[in-house]
Amino acid sequence: MLFVGSRRNGRWGIPKGHGEDGEASSAAALREDSEEAGVAGIVDKTVFDTFSYRKDASPHQYHVAVHLLQVSRIAEKFPEKHVRKTRWFPVEAALREAAQPGLRMLLSRVENLHL
């Protein structure tokens, strides 16, 4: 499981962001993976799962649609390389390190897939 560190506090999570006008969530996921973590590959067009979270003390609730990505390339240079840390975790460790409770619940589903 590839995690990226939050730019605000360094806590571990998955690449996420906002879709652009008319952009499918799978295309947004592929773009965010490339920008935040430098990875590319084959993205599953079907939403694997969703979760919600709040940023620190923000009153806003953010909703995330998660797509699985089969990584085929890892770039040496990518847009957020110098503002984010990246790290591969075994799924069991990712369950402990994930910043959001909803993400931890989602990862327990991934663990059961035995990918």
Short mmCIF file of N, CA, C and O in Angstrom, two decimals, residues 20-109:
data_model
loop_
_atom_site.label_atom_id
_atom_site.label_comp_id
_atom_site.label_asym_id
_atom_site.label_seq_id
_atom_site.Cartn_x
_atom_site.Cartn_y
_atom_site.Cartn_z
N GLU A 20 -11.84 17.49 -11.52
CA GLU A 20 -12.05 18.67 -12.35
C GLU A 20 -13.38 18.54 -13.06
O GLU A 20 -13.96 17.45 -13.12
N ASP A 21 -13.90 19.62 -13.60
CA ASP A 21 -15.21 19.62 -14.27
C ASP A 21 -15.32 18.48 -15.27
O ASP A 21 -14.50 18.36 -16.18
N GLY A 22 -16.33 17.63 -15.06
CA GLY A 22 -16.60 16.53 -15.99
C GLY A 22 -15.65 15.36 -15.89
O GLY A 22 -15.76 14.40 -16.66
N GLU A 23 -14.70 15.39 -14.97
CA GLU A 23 -13.71 14.34 -14.84
C GLU A 23 -14.28 13.16 -14.04
O GLU A 23 -14.84 13.34 -12.97
N ALA A 24 -14.13 11.96 -14.56
CA ALA A 24 -14.55 10.76 -13.85
C ALA A 24 -13.70 10.59 -12.59
O ALA A 24 -12.52 10.98 -12.58
N SER A 25 -14.26 9.98 -11.55
CA SER A 25 -13.50 9.81 -10.31
C SER A 25 -12.27 8.92 -10.54
O SER A 25 -11.23 9.14 -9.92
N SER A 26 -12.34 7.97 -11.47
CA SER A 26 -11.18 7.12 -11.75
C SER A 26 -10.06 7.93 -12.41
O SER A 26 -8.88 7.73 -12.11
N ALA A 27 -10.42 8.86 -13.28
CA ALA A 27 -9.42 9.72 -13.92
C ALA A 27 -8.80 10.67 -12.89
O ALA A 27 -7.59 10.91 -12.91
N ALA A 28 -9.62 11.18 -11.98
CA ALA A 28 -9.10 12.06 -10.93
C ALA A 28 -8.14 11.28 -10.03
O ALA A 28 -7.10 11.80 -9.63
N ALA A 29 -8.49 10.04 -9.71
CA ALA A 29 -7.62 9.21 -8.87
C ALA A 29 -6.27 8.99 -9.55
O ALA A 29 -5.22 9.12 -8.90
N LEU A 30 -6.28 8.68 -10.83
CA LEU A 30 -5.04 8.46 -11.56
C LEU A 30 -4.19 9.73 -11.59
O LEU A 30 -2.98 9.70 -11.37
N ARG A 31 -4.83 10.88 -11.79
CA ARG A 31 -4.12 12.16 -11.83
C ARG A 31 -3.53 12.48 -10.45
O ARG A 31 -2.36 12.87 -10.34
N GLU A 32 -4.31 12.31 -9.40
CA GLU A 32 -3.82 12.60 -8.05
C GLU A 32 -2.68 11.66 -7.65
O GLU A 32 -1.73 12.08 -7.01
N ASP A 33 -2.78 10.38 -8.03
CA ASP A 33 -1.69 9.43 -7.75
C ASP A 33 -0.39 9.90 -8.40
O ASP A 33 0.67 9.83 -7.80
N SER A 34 -0.50 10.39 -9.62
CA SER A 34 0.68 10.87 -10.35
C SER A 34 1.24 12.14 -9.71
O SER A 34 2.45 12.25 -9.48
N GLU A 35 0.37 13.10 -9.40
CA GLU A 35 0.81 14.38 -8.84
C GLU A 35 1.40 14.24 -7.43
O GLU A 35 2.41 14.84 -7.11
N GLU A 36 0.72 13.45 -6.58
CA GLU A 36 1.11 13.38 -5.17
C GLU A 36 2.16 12.31 -4.87
O GLU A 36 2.92 12.45 -3.91
N ALA A 37 2.16 11.22 -5.67
CA ALA A 37 3.05 10.10 -5.35
C ALA A 37 3.94 9.66 -6.50
O ALA A 37 4.79 8.80 -6.32
N GLY A 38 3.72 10.20 -7.69
CA GLY A 38 4.56 9.85 -8.83
C GLY A 38 4.31 8.47 -9.40
O GLY A 38 5.18 7.91 -10.06
N VAL A 39 3.14 7.90 -9.15
CA VAL A 39 2.85 6.56 -9.66
C VAL A 39 1.85 6.62 -10.81
O VAL A 39 1.01 7.50 -10.88
N ALA A 40 1.99 5.66 -11.71
CA ALA A 40 1.07 5.51 -12.84
C ALA A 40 0.79 4.03 -13.02
O ALA A 40 1.56 3.18 -12.55
N GLY A 41 -0.30 3.73 -13.69
CA GLY A 41 -0.64 2.34 -13.93
C GLY A 41 -2.05 2.20 -14.42
O GLY A 41 -2.61 3.12 -15.01
N ILE A 42 -2.64 1.06 -14.13
CA ILE A 42 -4.00 0.76 -14.57
C ILE A 42 -4.93 0.97 -13.38
O ILE A 42 -4.80 0.31 -12.35
N VAL A 43 -5.86 1.91 -13.54
CA VAL A 43 -6.81 2.22 -12.47
C VAL A 43 -8.12 1.48 -12.75
O VAL A 43 -8.57 1.42 -13.89
N ASP A 44 -8.68 0.89 -11.72
CA ASP A 44 -9.98 0.24 -11.84
C ASP A 44 -11.04 1.35 -11.92
O ASP A 44 -11.10 2.20 -11.04
N LYS A 45 -11.84 1.35 -12.95
CA LYS A 45 -12.84 2.40 -13.14
C LYS A 45 -13.99 2.30 -12.13
O LYS A 45 -14.69 3.28 -11.88
N THR A 46 -14.15 1.15 -11.51
CA THR A 46 -15.19 0.96 -10.50
C THR A 46 -14.69 1.45 -9.15
O THR A 46 -13.56 1.16 -8.76
N VAL A 47 -15.52 2.19 -8.44
CA VAL A 47 -15.16 2.64 -7.09
C VAL A 47 -15.05 1.41 -6.20
O VAL A 47 -15.99 0.62 -6.10
N PHE A 48 -13.90 1.24 -5.56
CA PHE A 48 -13.69 0.11 -4.64
C PHE A 48 -14.49 0.31 -3.36
O PHE A 48 -15.15 -0.58 -2.86
N ASP A 49 -14.41 1.53 -2.82
CA ASP A 49 -15.10 1.85 -1.58
C ASP A 49 -15.03 3.37 -1.39
O ASP A 49 -14.37 4.06 -2.16
N THR A 50 -15.70 3.86 -0.38
CA THR A 50 -15.67 5.29 -0.05
C THR A 50 -15.44 5.45 1.45
O THR A 50 -15.67 4.52 2.22
N PHE A 51 -14.98 6.63 1.83
CA PHE A 51 -14.90 6.99 3.24
C PHE A 51 -14.99 8.49 3.37
O PHE A 51 -14.84 9.22 2.40
N SER A 52 -15.29 8.95 4.56
CA SER A 52 -15.40 10.38 4.84
C SER A 52 -14.47 10.73 5.98
O SER A 52 -14.14 9.89 6.82
N TYR A 53 -14.06 11.99 6.01
CA TYR A 53 -13.18 12.45 7.10
C TYR A 53 -13.28 13.96 7.22
O TYR A 53 -13.80 14.64 6.34
N ARG A 54 -12.78 14.46 8.33
CA ARG A 54 -12.66 15.91 8.57
C ARG A 54 -11.17 16.23 8.71
O ARG A 54 -10.42 15.46 9.27
N LYS A 55 -10.79 17.39 8.20
CA LYS A 55 -9.41 17.85 8.35
C LYS A 55 -9.28 18.58 9.69
O LYS A 55 -9.91 19.62 9.88
N ASP A 56 -8.51 18.00 10.58
CA ASP A 56 -8.25 18.59 11.90
C ASP A 56 -9.55 19.13 12.53
O ASP A 56 -10.48 18.39 12.71
N ALA A 57 -9.63 20.42 12.82
CA ALA A 57 -10.80 20.99 13.49
C ALA A 57 -11.81 21.58 12.50
O ALA A 57 -12.72 22.29 12.90
N SER A 58 -11.66 21.30 11.23
CA SER A 58 -12.55 21.86 10.21
C SER A 58 -13.98 21.33 10.38
O SER A 58 -14.18 20.15 10.67
N PRO A 59 -14.96 22.18 10.14
CA PRO A 59 -16.35 21.70 10.21
C PRO A 59 -16.77 20.95 8.93
O PRO A 59 -17.81 20.32 8.90
N HIS A 60 -15.93 21.02 7.90
CA HIS A 60 -16.26 20.41 6.62
C HIS A 60 -15.98 18.91 6.62
O HIS A 60 -14.95 18.46 7.11
N GLN A 61 -16.91 18.17 6.06
CA GLN A 61 -16.76 16.72 5.90
C GLN A 61 -16.34 16.48 4.45
O GLN A 61 -16.97 16.99 3.52
N TYR A 62 -15.29 15.72 4.24
CA TYR A 62 -14.80 15.40 2.91
C TYR A 62 -15.15 13.94 2.60
O TYR A 62 -15.01 13.07 3.46
N HIS A 63 -15.61 13.69 1.38
CA HIS A 63 -16.01 12.35 0.95
C HIS A 63 -15.04 11.89 -0.13
O HIS A 63 -14.80 12.62 -1.09
N VAL A 64 -14.50 10.69 0.03
CA VAL A 64 -13.47 10.18 -0.87
C VAL A 64 -13.97 8.89 -1.52
O VAL A 64 -14.39 7.97 -0.84
N ALA A 65 -13.91 8.86 -2.86
CA ALA A 65 -14.18 7.63 -3.62
C ALA A 65 -12.82 7.02 -3.94
O ALA A 65 -11.96 7.69 -4.52
N VAL A 66 -12.62 5.77 -3.56
CA VAL A 66 -11.31 5.12 -3.71
C VAL A 66 -11.34 4.12 -4.85
O VAL A 66 -12.24 3.28 -4.93
N HIS A 67 -10.35 4.24 -5.72
CA HIS A 67 -10.16 3.31 -6.84
C HIS A 67 -8.85 2.57 -6.61
O HIS A 67 -7.86 3.17 -6.18
N LEU A 68 -8.82 1.29 -6.92
CA LEU A 68 -7.58 0.52 -6.83
C LEU A 68 -6.73 0.80 -8.07
O LEU A 68 -7.26 0.98 -9.17
N LEU A 69 -5.42 0.84 -7.89
CA LEU A 69 -4.48 1.11 -8.97
C LEU A 69 -3.42 0.03 -8.99
O LEU A 69 -2.79 -0.24 -7.96
N GLN A 70 -3.23 -0.57 -10.14
CA GLN A 70 -2.12 -1.51 -10.33
C GLN A 70 -0.95 -0.69 -10.85
O GLN A 70 -0.96 -0.23 -11.98
N VAL A 71 0.04 -0.47 -10.01
CA VAL A 71 1.16 0.40 -10.34
C VAL A 71 2.08 -0.28 -11.35
O VAL A 71 2.50 -1.41 -11.16
N SER A 72 2.38 0.45 -12.42
CA SER A 72 3.31 -0.06 -13.42
C SER A 72 4.55 0.82 -13.56
O SER A 72 5.53 0.40 -14.16
N ARG A 73 4.48 2.04 -13.01
CA ARG A 73 5.62 2.95 -13.14
C ARG A 73 5.66 3.88 -11.94
O ARG A 73 4.65 4.35 -11.46
N ILE A 74 6.88 4.11 -11.45
CA ILE A 74 7.11 5.07 -10.37
C ILE A 74 8.10 6.10 -10.89
O ILE A 74 9.23 5.76 -11.26
N ALA A 75 7.67 7.34 -10.95
CA ALA A 75 8.49 8.42 -11.48
C ALA A 75 9.53 8.89 -10.47
O ALA A 75 9.29 8.87 -9.26
N GLU A 76 10.69 9.28 -10.97
CA GLU A 76 11.72 9.88 -10.11
C GLU A 76 11.33 11.31 -9.73
O GLU A 76 11.61 11.76 -8.63
N LYS A 77 10.69 12.02 -10.65
CA LYS A 77 10.26 13.40 -10.43
C LYS A 77 8.76 13.47 -10.63
O LYS A 77 8.23 12.88 -11.57
N PHE A 78 8.08 14.19 -9.73
CA PHE A 78 6.65 14.42 -9.87
C PHE A 78 6.31 15.72 -9.14
O PHE A 78 7.10 16.21 -8.32
N PRO A 79 5.15 16.32 -9.46
CA PRO A 79 4.85 17.67 -8.97
C PRO A 79 4.99 17.90 -7.47
O PRO A 79 5.45 18.95 -7.05
N GLU A 80 4.61 16.95 -6.62
CA GLU A 80 4.63 17.18 -5.18
C GLU A 80 5.75 16.44 -4.46
O GLU A 80 5.73 16.28 -3.23
N LYS A 81 6.77 16.04 -5.21
CA LYS A 81 7.88 15.26 -4.63
C LYS A 81 8.54 15.96 -3.44
O LYS A 81 8.89 15.34 -2.45
N HIS A 82 8.70 17.27 -3.53
CA HIS A 82 9.43 18.00 -2.49
C HIS A 82 8.54 18.51 -1.36
O HIS A 82 9.04 19.12 -0.41
N VAL A 83 7.22 18.25 -1.45
CA VAL A 83 6.32 18.71 -0.38
C VAL A 83 5.62 17.55 0.33
O VAL A 83 4.93 17.75 1.32
N ARG A 84 5.82 16.32 -0.17
CA ARG A 84 5.19 15.14 0.44
C ARG A 84 6.20 14.02 0.56
O ARG A 84 7.03 13.82 -0.31
N LYS A 85 6.07 13.26 1.64
CA LYS A 85 6.84 12.04 1.75
C LYS A 85 5.96 10.90 1.22
O LYS A 85 4.72 10.99 1.25
N THR A 86 6.58 9.86 0.70
CA THR A 86 5.86 8.68 0.23
C THR A 86 6.51 7.45 0.85
O THR A 86 7.71 7.45 1.13
N ARG A 87 5.68 6.43 1.07
CA ARG A 87 6.22 5.20 1.65
C ARG A 87 5.28 4.04 1.36
O ARG A 87 4.07 4.18 1.44
N TRP A 88 5.88 2.90 1.01
CA TRP A 88 5.12 1.67 0.81
C TRP A 88 5.01 0.96 2.15
O TRP A 88 5.99 0.83 2.87
N PHE A 89 3.81 0.50 2.47
CA PHE A 89 3.54 -0.24 3.70
C PHE A 89 2.87 -1.56 3.35
O PHE A 89 2.01 -1.61 2.46
N PRO A 90 3.21 -2.64 4.07
CA PRO A 90 2.37 -3.84 3.97
C PRO A 90 0.98 -3.44 4.49
O PRO A 90 0.86 -2.54 5.33
N VAL A 91 -0.06 -4.09 4.02
CA VAL A 91 -1.43 -3.70 4.39
C VAL A 91 -1.61 -3.70 5.92
O VAL A 91 -2.23 -2.79 6.46
N GLU A 92 -1.04 -4.69 6.61
CA GLU A 92 -1.21 -4.74 8.07
C GLU A 92 -0.65 -3.48 8.73
O GLU A 92 -1.24 -2.93 9.66
N ALA A 93 0.51 -3.02 8.27
CA ALA A 93 1.12 -1.81 8.83
C ALA A 93 0.32 -0.57 8.41
O ALA A 93 0.17 0.36 9.19
N ALA A 94 -0.19 -0.58 7.19
CA ALA A 94 -1.00 0.54 6.71
C ALA A 94 -2.24 0.73 7.58
O ALA A 94 -2.66 1.85 7.85
N LEU A 95 -2.81 -0.38 8.03
CA LEU A 95 -3.97 -0.31 8.93
C LEU A 95 -3.64 0.47 10.20
O LEU A 95 -4.47 1.21 10.73
N ARG A 96 -2.44 0.32 10.71
CA ARG A 96 -2.01 1.03 11.92
C ARG A 96 -1.65 2.48 11.64
O ARG A 96 -1.85 3.35 12.48
N GLU A 97 -1.09 2.75 10.47
CA GLU A 97 -0.55 4.08 10.16
C GLU A 97 -1.56 5.05 9.55
O GLU A 97 -1.33 6.26 9.57
N ALA A 98 -2.66 4.56 9.01
CA ALA A 98 -3.64 5.43 8.34
C ALA A 98 -4.18 6.48 9.29
O ALA A 98 -4.58 6.17 10.42
N ALA A 99 -4.22 7.72 8.83
CA ALA A 99 -4.64 8.83 9.67
C ALA A 99 -6.14 8.85 9.94
O ALA A 99 -6.57 9.19 11.03
N GLN A 100 -6.96 8.49 8.95
CA GLN A 100 -8.41 8.59 9.11
C GLN A 100 -9.03 7.23 9.46
O GLN A 100 -8.71 6.23 8.83
N PRO A 101 -9.95 7.22 10.44
CA PRO A 101 -10.63 5.97 10.80
C PRO A 101 -11.35 5.33 9.61
O PRO A 101 -11.33 4.10 9.46
N GLY A 102 -11.98 6.13 8.76
CA GLY A 102 -12.68 5.59 7.59
C GLY A 102 -11.72 4.90 6.64
O GLY A 102 -12.07 3.88 6.03
N LEU A 103 -10.52 5.43 6.50
CA LEU A 103 -9.52 4.81 5.66
C LEU A 103 -9.07 3.48 6.26
O LEU A 103 -8.89 2.49 5.55
N ARG A 104 -8.92 3.42 7.58
CA ARG A 104 -8.55 2.16 8.23
C ARG A 104 -9.61 1.09 7.98
O ARG A 104 -9.29 -0.07 7.71
N MET A 105 -10.88 1.46 8.04
CA MET A 105 -11.96 0.49 7.77
C MET A 105 -11.89 0.00 6.33
O MET A 105 -12.02 -1.19 6.06
N LEU A 106 -11.63 0.91 5.41
CA LEU A 106 -11.50 0.54 3.99
C LEU A 106 -10.32 -0.40 3.80
O LEU A 106 -10.41 -1.39 3.06
N LEU A 107 -9.20 -0.12 4.46
CA LEU A 107 -8.01 -0.96 4.31
C LEU A 107 -8.24 -2.36 4.84
O LEU A 107 -7.63 -3.32 4.34
N SER A 108 -9.12 -2.51 5.81
CA SER A 108 -9.41 -3.87 6.29
C SER A 108 -10.08 -4.68 5.19
O SER A 108 -9.88 -5.88 5.09
N ARG A 109 -10.84 -4.02 4.32
CA ARG A 109 -11.42 -4.71 3.15
C ARG A 109 -10.32 -5.11 2.17
O ARG A 109 -10.37 -6.18 1.58
#
